[in-house]
Amino acid sequence: MTADYQKHFPVMLKEVLQALSPKDGEVYVDATFGNGGYTEALLQKADCRVIALDRDPTVLPRAEELKQLYGKRFEFRAGRFGDFDHLIHENIDGAVFDIGVSSMQLDQAERGFSFAKAAPLDMRMSQNGPTAADLVNTLPEEELANILFNYGEEKKSRQIARKIVDARKTKPITTTLELAHIIYQVVKRSFHQAIDPATRSFQALRIAVNNELDELRQGLAKAACRLNKNGRLVVVDFHSLEDRIVKTFFKNNCDKAVHVSRYRPQQNSTGNALFGFVSKAIVPSAQELEFNNRSRSAKMRYAIKN
């Protein structure tokens, strides 16, 4: 692995591998390739085949690197995981999703995902389509406020939206720091706060720009349909909106126990549901939290197909 990739640690890697339980000759999908951490770990763990998906064109050099190392056992397909059924035609034995923005994307200041450095207000994972700047400079105030509230759970969404609309009357808002400073006028910044007050608004805009929640719903449903019997679907997410979608999807498609009598043990249903097993939320170990700060808000869930 080259030096450029060493600082990027795949979140909950040990737990993901345990959940997927890779075996020789099987086929797995890394639906959010990024730096390729899960992909490479799967290829090293078993003599299996891995198909990786990603809509971000900047991952192509890393994909080519793994192709050189693993040959026919690895294949990269460019696209959104919401188009899983169009990108993956074969049946598979497992799939893993790592939801949200990657460490690599956050570290590239010019991508505009972070307000830590001055950068164009972009936030596009695929590097095409409307940017975050397009949204903050063109959307009506009410629509902007709804995005901040629904996707960022920002309590002061209406006040922030009003400030944004007022500011753009003077000049377009084009950089991350410009937007952050507007937010700080409403939600005061304090050095004692663990989370920067701009975090929720930036998260909301990123989700809106990339249509992340709809992509997640579609990706889960389409991946589940491609799974073989006993195939495993693993999802790592980082905030409550994503986790709610994952939890609901698994719950609504899982075998439910049948209660025959209060005096008799629970019996399993007939097995007509999509999944026969769904895990509870699994959180990072104390050891991982020490060396991988990104994992602090992570949750992993997985399901096994009937």
Short mmCIF file of N, CA, C and O in Angstrom, two decimals, residues 82-174:
data_model
loop_
_atom_site.label_atom_id
_atom_site.label_comp_id
_atom_site.label_asym_id
_atom_site.label_seq_id
_atom_site.Cartn_x
_atom_site.Cartn_y
_atom_site.Cartn_z
N GLY A 82 -26.90 3.35 -5.63
CA GLY A 82 -28.34 3.36 -5.88
C GLY A 82 -28.70 2.66 -7.17
O GLY A 82 -29.85 2.25 -7.38
N ASP A 83 -27.72 2.52 -8.07
CA ASP A 83 -27.91 1.79 -9.34
C ASP A 83 -27.33 0.38 -9.24
O ASP A 83 -26.87 -0.18 -10.25
N PHE A 84 -27.36 -0.18 -8.05
CA PHE A 84 -26.76 -1.49 -7.78
C PHE A 84 -27.20 -2.55 -8.78
O PHE A 84 -26.40 -3.33 -9.28
N ASP A 85 -28.50 -2.57 -9.07
CA ASP A 85 -29.02 -3.61 -9.96
C ASP A 85 -28.51 -3.47 -11.39
O ASP A 85 -28.42 -4.47 -12.13
N HIS A 86 -28.16 -2.26 -11.81
CA HIS A 86 -27.62 -2.06 -13.15
C HIS A 86 -26.10 -2.31 -13.19
O HIS A 86 -25.56 -2.70 -14.22
N LEU A 87 -25.44 -2.10 -12.06
CA LEU A 87 -23.99 -2.27 -12.00
C LEU A 87 -23.59 -3.72 -11.69
O LEU A 87 -22.55 -4.19 -12.14
N ILE A 88 -24.43 -4.40 -10.92
CA ILE A 88 -24.14 -5.78 -10.52
C ILE A 88 -25.19 -6.69 -11.15
O ILE A 88 -26.36 -6.67 -10.76
N HIS A 89 -24.76 -7.49 -12.09
CA HIS A 89 -25.68 -8.38 -12.81
C HIS A 89 -25.66 -9.79 -12.24
O HIS A 89 -26.62 -10.55 -12.40
N GLU A 90 -24.56 -10.16 -11.59
CA GLU A 90 -24.42 -11.51 -11.07
C GLU A 90 -24.96 -11.62 -9.65
O GLU A 90 -25.13 -10.62 -8.95
N ASN A 91 -25.26 -12.85 -9.22
CA ASN A 91 -25.62 -13.08 -7.83
C ASN A 91 -24.35 -13.00 -6.99
O ASN A 91 -23.26 -13.36 -7.45
N ILE A 92 -24.50 -12.55 -5.74
CA ILE A 92 -23.33 -12.33 -4.89
C ILE A 92 -23.55 -12.98 -3.53
O ILE A 92 -24.66 -13.32 -3.14
N ASP A 93 -22.45 -13.14 -2.80
CA ASP A 93 -22.50 -13.77 -1.49
C ASP A 93 -22.44 -12.78 -0.34
O ASP A 93 -22.62 -13.15 0.82
N GLY A 94 -22.17 -11.53 -0.66
CA GLY A 94 -22.14 -10.51 0.38
C GLY A 94 -21.89 -9.14 -0.20
O GLY A 94 -21.34 -9.00 -1.30
N ALA A 95 -22.31 -8.11 0.55
CA ALA A 95 -22.06 -6.73 0.15
C ALA A 95 -21.85 -5.90 1.40
O ALA A 95 -22.48 -6.14 2.43
N VAL A 96 -20.98 -4.90 1.30
CA VAL A 96 -20.73 -3.99 2.41
C VAL A 96 -20.90 -2.55 1.92
O VAL A 96 -20.44 -2.19 0.85
N PHE A 97 -21.59 -1.74 2.74
CA PHE A 97 -21.79 -0.32 2.49
C PHE A 97 -21.16 0.46 3.64
O PHE A 97 -21.45 0.19 4.80
N ASP A 98 -20.35 1.45 3.32
CA ASP A 98 -19.80 2.38 4.31
C ASP A 98 -20.37 3.75 3.95
O ASP A 98 -19.92 4.41 3.02
N ILE A 99 -21.40 4.17 4.67
CA ILE A 99 -22.24 5.30 4.24
C ILE A 99 -21.65 6.64 4.67
O ILE A 99 -21.13 6.79 5.77
N GLY A 100 -21.78 7.63 3.79
CA GLY A 100 -21.35 8.97 4.12
C GLY A 100 -20.09 9.37 3.39
O GLY A 100 -19.62 8.68 2.48
N VAL A 101 -19.51 10.49 3.81
CA VAL A 101 -18.32 11.02 3.16
C VAL A 101 -17.09 10.26 3.66
O VAL A 101 -17.01 9.86 4.81
N SER A 102 -16.13 10.01 2.77
CA SER A 102 -14.94 9.25 3.13
C SER A 102 -13.87 10.16 3.70
O SER A 102 -13.88 11.38 3.50
N SER A 103 -12.91 9.56 4.41
CA SER A 103 -11.78 10.32 4.95
C SER A 103 -11.02 11.00 3.83
O SER A 103 -10.54 12.13 3.97
N MET A 104 -10.87 10.31 2.70
CA MET A 104 -10.15 10.88 1.57
C MET A 104 -10.85 12.14 1.07
O MET A 104 -10.20 13.14 0.76
N GLN A 105 -12.16 12.11 0.97
CA GLN A 105 -12.91 13.27 0.49
C GLN A 105 -12.79 14.43 1.47
O GLN A 105 -12.65 15.59 1.06
N LEU A 106 -12.83 14.14 2.76
CA LEU A 106 -12.70 15.19 3.77
C LEU A 106 -11.31 15.82 3.73
O LEU A 106 -11.15 17.03 3.93
N ASP A 107 -10.30 15.00 3.46
CA ASP A 107 -8.92 15.48 3.45
C ASP A 107 -8.59 16.33 2.23
O ASP A 107 -7.62 17.08 2.24
N GLN A 108 -9.38 16.19 1.16
CA GLN A 108 -9.15 16.99 -0.04
C GLN A 108 -9.94 18.28 0.09
O GLN A 108 -11.12 18.34 -0.24
N ALA A 109 -9.27 19.33 0.56
CA ALA A 109 -9.95 20.59 0.87
C ALA A 109 -10.72 21.14 -0.32
O ALA A 109 -11.81 21.70 -0.17
N GLU A 110 -10.17 20.95 -1.52
CA GLU A 110 -10.79 21.53 -2.71
C GLU A 110 -12.15 20.90 -3.03
O GLU A 110 -12.91 21.45 -3.84
N ARG A 111 -12.48 19.78 -2.39
CA ARG A 111 -13.77 19.15 -2.64
C ARG A 111 -14.91 19.87 -1.92
O ARG A 111 -16.08 19.66 -2.22
N GLY A 112 -14.58 20.68 -0.91
CA GLY A 112 -15.59 21.49 -0.24
C GLY A 112 -16.47 20.75 0.75
O GLY A 112 -17.55 21.23 1.11
N PHE A 113 -16.03 19.59 1.23
CA PHE A 113 -16.83 18.85 2.21
C PHE A 113 -16.63 19.38 3.62
O PHE A 113 -17.49 19.21 4.48
N SER A 114 -15.49 19.99 3.87
CA SER A 114 -15.13 20.43 5.22
C SER A 114 -15.01 21.94 5.28
O SER A 114 -14.61 22.58 4.31
N PHE A 115 -15.36 22.50 6.43
CA PHE A 115 -15.22 23.94 6.64
C PHE A 115 -13.93 24.26 7.41
O PHE A 115 -13.74 25.38 7.87
N ALA A 116 -13.05 23.26 7.56
CA ALA A 116 -11.79 23.48 8.27
C ALA A 116 -10.84 24.37 7.47
O ALA A 116 -10.00 25.05 8.04
N LYS A 117 -10.98 24.35 6.14
CA LYS A 117 -10.12 25.16 5.28
C LYS A 117 -10.98 25.86 4.23
O LYS A 117 -12.04 25.35 3.85
N ALA A 118 -10.48 26.99 3.76
CA ALA A 118 -11.19 27.71 2.69
C ALA A 118 -11.14 26.89 1.41
O ALA A 118 -10.08 26.43 0.99
N ALA A 119 -12.31 26.67 0.81
CA ALA A 119 -12.39 25.88 -0.41
C ALA A 119 -13.68 26.20 -1.13
O ALA A 119 -14.63 26.73 -0.52
N PRO A 120 -13.77 25.90 -2.43
CA PRO A 120 -15.04 26.08 -3.14
C PRO A 120 -16.14 25.27 -2.48
O PRO A 120 -15.91 24.15 -2.02
N LEU A 121 -17.33 25.82 -2.43
CA LEU A 121 -18.47 25.15 -1.79
C LEU A 121 -19.06 24.14 -2.78
O LEU A 121 -20.03 24.42 -3.47
N ASP A 122 -18.45 22.96 -2.82
CA ASP A 122 -18.78 21.97 -3.84
C ASP A 122 -19.59 20.82 -3.27
O ASP A 122 -20.79 20.73 -3.44
N MET A 123 -18.93 19.86 -2.62
CA MET A 123 -19.53 18.71 -1.92
C MET A 123 -20.05 17.61 -2.84
O MET A 123 -20.73 16.69 -2.38
N ARG A 124 -19.75 17.65 -4.12
CA ARG A 124 -20.25 16.60 -5.01
C ARG A 124 -19.33 15.38 -4.98
O ARG A 124 -18.15 15.48 -5.29
N MET A 125 -19.86 14.23 -4.64
CA MET A 125 -19.06 13.01 -4.64
C MET A 125 -18.69 12.59 -6.05
O MET A 125 -17.59 12.09 -6.29
N SER A 126 -19.59 12.76 -6.98
CA SER A 126 -19.35 12.33 -8.37
C SER A 126 -18.70 13.41 -9.20
O SER A 126 -18.35 13.19 -10.35
N GLN A 127 -18.56 14.60 -8.65
CA GLN A 127 -17.96 15.75 -9.33
C GLN A 127 -18.74 16.18 -10.57
O GLN A 127 -18.16 16.72 -11.51
N ASN A 128 -20.03 15.91 -10.57
CA ASN A 128 -20.89 16.46 -11.61
C ASN A 128 -22.26 16.79 -11.01
O ASN A 128 -22.60 16.30 -9.95
N GLY A 129 -23.01 17.64 -11.70
CA GLY A 129 -24.32 18.06 -11.19
C GLY A 129 -24.21 19.31 -10.34
O GLY A 129 -23.13 19.89 -10.18
N PRO A 130 -25.34 19.76 -9.76
CA PRO A 130 -25.37 20.97 -8.94
C PRO A 130 -24.47 20.84 -7.71
O PRO A 130 -24.39 19.78 -7.09
N THR A 131 -23.81 21.94 -7.35
CA THR A 131 -22.95 21.98 -6.18
C THR A 131 -23.72 22.49 -4.97
O THR A 131 -24.86 22.97 -5.08
N ALA A 132 -23.07 22.45 -3.81
CA ALA A 132 -23.67 23.04 -2.62
C ALA A 132 -23.84 24.55 -2.79
O ALA A 132 -24.81 25.13 -2.30
N ALA A 133 -22.91 25.18 -3.50
CA ALA A 133 -23.03 26.61 -3.78
C ALA A 133 -24.28 26.91 -4.60
O ALA A 133 -24.97 27.91 -4.38
N ASP A 134 -24.58 26.03 -5.56
CA ASP A 134 -25.80 26.21 -6.35
C ASP A 134 -27.04 26.18 -5.46
O ASP A 134 -27.96 26.98 -5.64
N LEU A 135 -27.05 25.28 -4.49
CA LEU A 135 -28.20 25.17 -3.60
C LEU A 135 -28.36 26.41 -2.72
O LEU A 135 -29.45 26.99 -2.64
N VAL A 136 -27.27 26.84 -2.07
CA VAL A 136 -27.41 27.95 -1.13
C VAL A 136 -27.67 29.28 -1.83
O VAL A 136 -28.21 30.22 -1.23
N ASN A 137 -27.32 29.36 -3.11
CA ASN A 137 -27.51 30.62 -3.84
C ASN A 137 -28.80 30.68 -4.65
O ASN A 137 -29.16 31.76 -5.16
N THR A 138 -29.50 29.57 -4.80
CA THR A 138 -30.69 29.57 -5.67
C THR A 138 -31.97 29.08 -5.00
O THR A 138 -33.06 29.48 -5.42
N LEU A 139 -31.87 28.23 -3.99
CA LEU A 139 -33.10 27.67 -3.40
C LEU A 139 -33.89 28.73 -2.63
O LEU A 139 -33.30 29.60 -1.98
N PRO A 140 -35.21 28.63 -2.66
CA PRO A 140 -36.03 29.50 -1.82
C PRO A 140 -35.71 29.28 -0.35
O PRO A 140 -35.27 28.19 0.05
N GLU A 141 -35.94 30.29 0.46
CA GLU A 141 -35.60 30.23 1.89
C GLU A 141 -36.24 29.04 2.59
O GLU A 141 -35.59 28.33 3.36
N GLU A 142 -37.52 28.80 2.32
CA GLU A 142 -38.21 27.71 3.01
C GLU A 142 -37.62 26.35 2.64
O GLU A 142 -37.44 25.49 3.51
N GLU A 143 -37.32 26.16 1.37
CA GLU A 143 -36.74 24.88 0.93
C GLU A 143 -35.37 24.67 1.54
O GLU A 143 -35.01 23.56 1.96
N LEU A 144 -34.60 25.74 1.61
CA LEU A 144 -33.28 25.67 2.23
C LEU A 144 -33.39 25.32 3.71
O LEU A 144 -32.65 24.46 4.22
N ALA A 145 -34.34 25.94 4.39
CA ALA A 145 -34.55 25.65 5.81
C ALA A 145 -34.97 24.21 6.03
O ALA A 145 -34.53 23.55 6.98
N ASN A 146 -35.80 23.68 5.14
CA ASN A 146 -36.24 22.28 5.26
C ASN A 146 -35.09 21.31 5.10
O ASN A 146 -35.03 20.28 5.78
N ILE A 147 -34.18 21.62 4.19
CA ILE A 147 -33.00 20.77 4.00
C ILE A 147 -32.15 20.75 5.28
O ILE A 147 -31.74 19.68 5.75
N LEU A 148 -31.91 21.92 5.84
CA LEU A 148 -31.09 22.00 7.06
C LEU A 148 -31.74 21.28 8.22
O LEU A 148 -31.06 20.65 9.03
N PHE A 149 -33.06 21.36 8.31
CA PHE A 149 -33.77 20.72 9.42
C PHE A 149 -33.90 19.21 9.22
O PHE A 149 -33.61 18.42 10.12
N ASN A 150 -34.32 18.80 8.03
CA ASN A 150 -34.59 17.38 7.78
C ASN A 150 -33.32 16.54 7.65
O ASN A 150 -33.30 15.39 8.10
N TYR A 151 -32.29 17.09 7.03
CA TYR A 151 -31.07 16.31 6.79
C TYR A 151 -29.97 16.59 7.80
O TYR A 151 -29.07 15.76 7.98
N GLY A 152 -30.04 17.74 8.47
CA GLY A 152 -29.01 18.06 9.45
C GLY A 152 -29.53 18.09 10.86
O GLY A 152 -28.76 18.24 11.81
N GLU A 153 -30.85 17.98 11.02
CA GLU A 153 -31.49 18.05 12.34
C GLU A 153 -31.06 19.33 13.06
O GLU A 153 -30.83 19.34 14.27
N GLU A 154 -30.93 20.41 12.27
CA GLU A 154 -30.52 21.71 12.80
C GLU A 154 -31.74 22.45 13.34
O GLU A 154 -32.65 22.80 12.60
N LYS A 155 -31.74 22.72 14.65
CA LYS A 155 -32.88 23.36 15.30
C LYS A 155 -33.07 24.81 14.86
O LYS A 155 -34.19 25.32 14.89
N LYS A 156 -32.00 25.46 14.48
CA LYS A 156 -32.09 26.86 14.06
C LYS A 156 -32.06 26.99 12.53
O LYS A 156 -31.51 27.94 11.98
N SER A 157 -32.64 26.01 11.87
CA SER A 157 -32.60 25.96 10.41
C SER A 157 -33.23 27.18 9.75
O SER A 157 -32.72 27.68 8.75
N ARG A 158 -34.33 27.67 10.31
CA ARG A 158 -35.02 28.80 9.68
C ARG A 158 -34.21 30.09 9.80
O ARG A 158 -34.12 30.87 8.86
N GLN A 159 -33.59 30.29 10.96
CA GLN A 159 -32.76 31.47 11.13
C GLN A 159 -31.53 31.43 10.22
O GLN A 159 -31.14 32.44 9.64
N ILE A 160 -30.92 30.24 10.08
CA ILE A 160 -29.75 30.10 9.22
C ILE A 160 -30.13 30.34 7.76
O ILE A 160 -29.44 31.04 7.02
N ALA A 161 -31.25 29.76 7.34
CA ALA A 161 -31.71 29.95 5.96
C ALA A 161 -31.96 31.43 5.67
O ALA A 161 -31.62 31.93 4.59
N ARG A 162 -32.53 32.13 6.64
CA ARG A 162 -32.80 33.56 6.45
C ARG A 162 -31.49 34.34 6.31
O ARG A 162 -31.36 35.22 5.46
N LYS A 163 -30.49 33.99 7.12
CA LYS A 163 -29.18 34.64 7.04
C LYS A 163 -28.51 34.38 5.69
O LYS A 163 -27.86 35.26 5.11
N ILE A 164 -28.64 33.15 5.21
CA ILE A 164 -28.05 32.79 3.91
C ILE A 164 -28.69 33.63 2.79
O ILE A 164 -27.99 34.18 1.94
N VAL A 165 -30.01 33.70 2.81
CA VAL A 165 -30.72 34.46 1.77
C VAL A 165 -30.34 35.94 1.83
O VAL A 165 -30.14 36.60 0.79
N ASP A 166 -30.21 36.48 3.03
CA ASP A 166 -29.80 37.88 3.17
C ASP A 166 -28.38 38.10 2.63
O ASP A 166 -28.12 39.09 1.94
N ALA A 167 -27.50 37.17 2.97
CA ALA A 167 -26.09 37.32 2.55
C ALA A 167 -25.93 37.23 1.03
O ALA A 167 -25.14 37.97 0.44
N ARG A 168 -26.68 36.35 0.39
CA ARG A 168 -26.51 36.16 -1.05
C ARG A 168 -27.09 37.32 -1.86
O ARG A 168 -26.83 37.42 -3.06
N LYS A 169 -27.85 38.20 -1.22
CA LYS A 169 -28.34 39.39 -1.92
C LYS A 169 -27.19 40.33 -2.23
O LYS A 169 -27.22 41.07 -3.21
N THR A 170 -26.16 40.30 -1.37
CA THR A 170 -24.99 41.17 -1.56
C THR A 170 -24.02 40.56 -2.56
O THR A 170 -23.56 41.23 -3.49
N LYS A 171 -23.72 39.27 -2.36
CA LYS A 171 -22.83 38.54 -3.27
C LYS A 171 -23.07 37.05 -3.13
O LYS A 171 -23.50 36.59 -2.06
N PRO A 172 -22.80 36.27 -4.18
CA PRO A 172 -22.97 34.82 -4.08
C PRO A 172 -22.06 34.23 -3.00
O PRO A 172 -20.94 34.71 -2.78
N ILE A 173 -22.55 33.20 -2.35
CA ILE A 173 -21.76 32.47 -1.34
C ILE A 173 -21.02 31.36 -2.08
O ILE A 173 -21.64 30.43 -2.60
N THR A 174 -19.70 31.45 -2.14
CA THR A 174 -18.94 30.54 -3.00
C THR A 174 -17.94 29.65 -2.27
O THR A 174 -17.45 28.69 -2.85
#
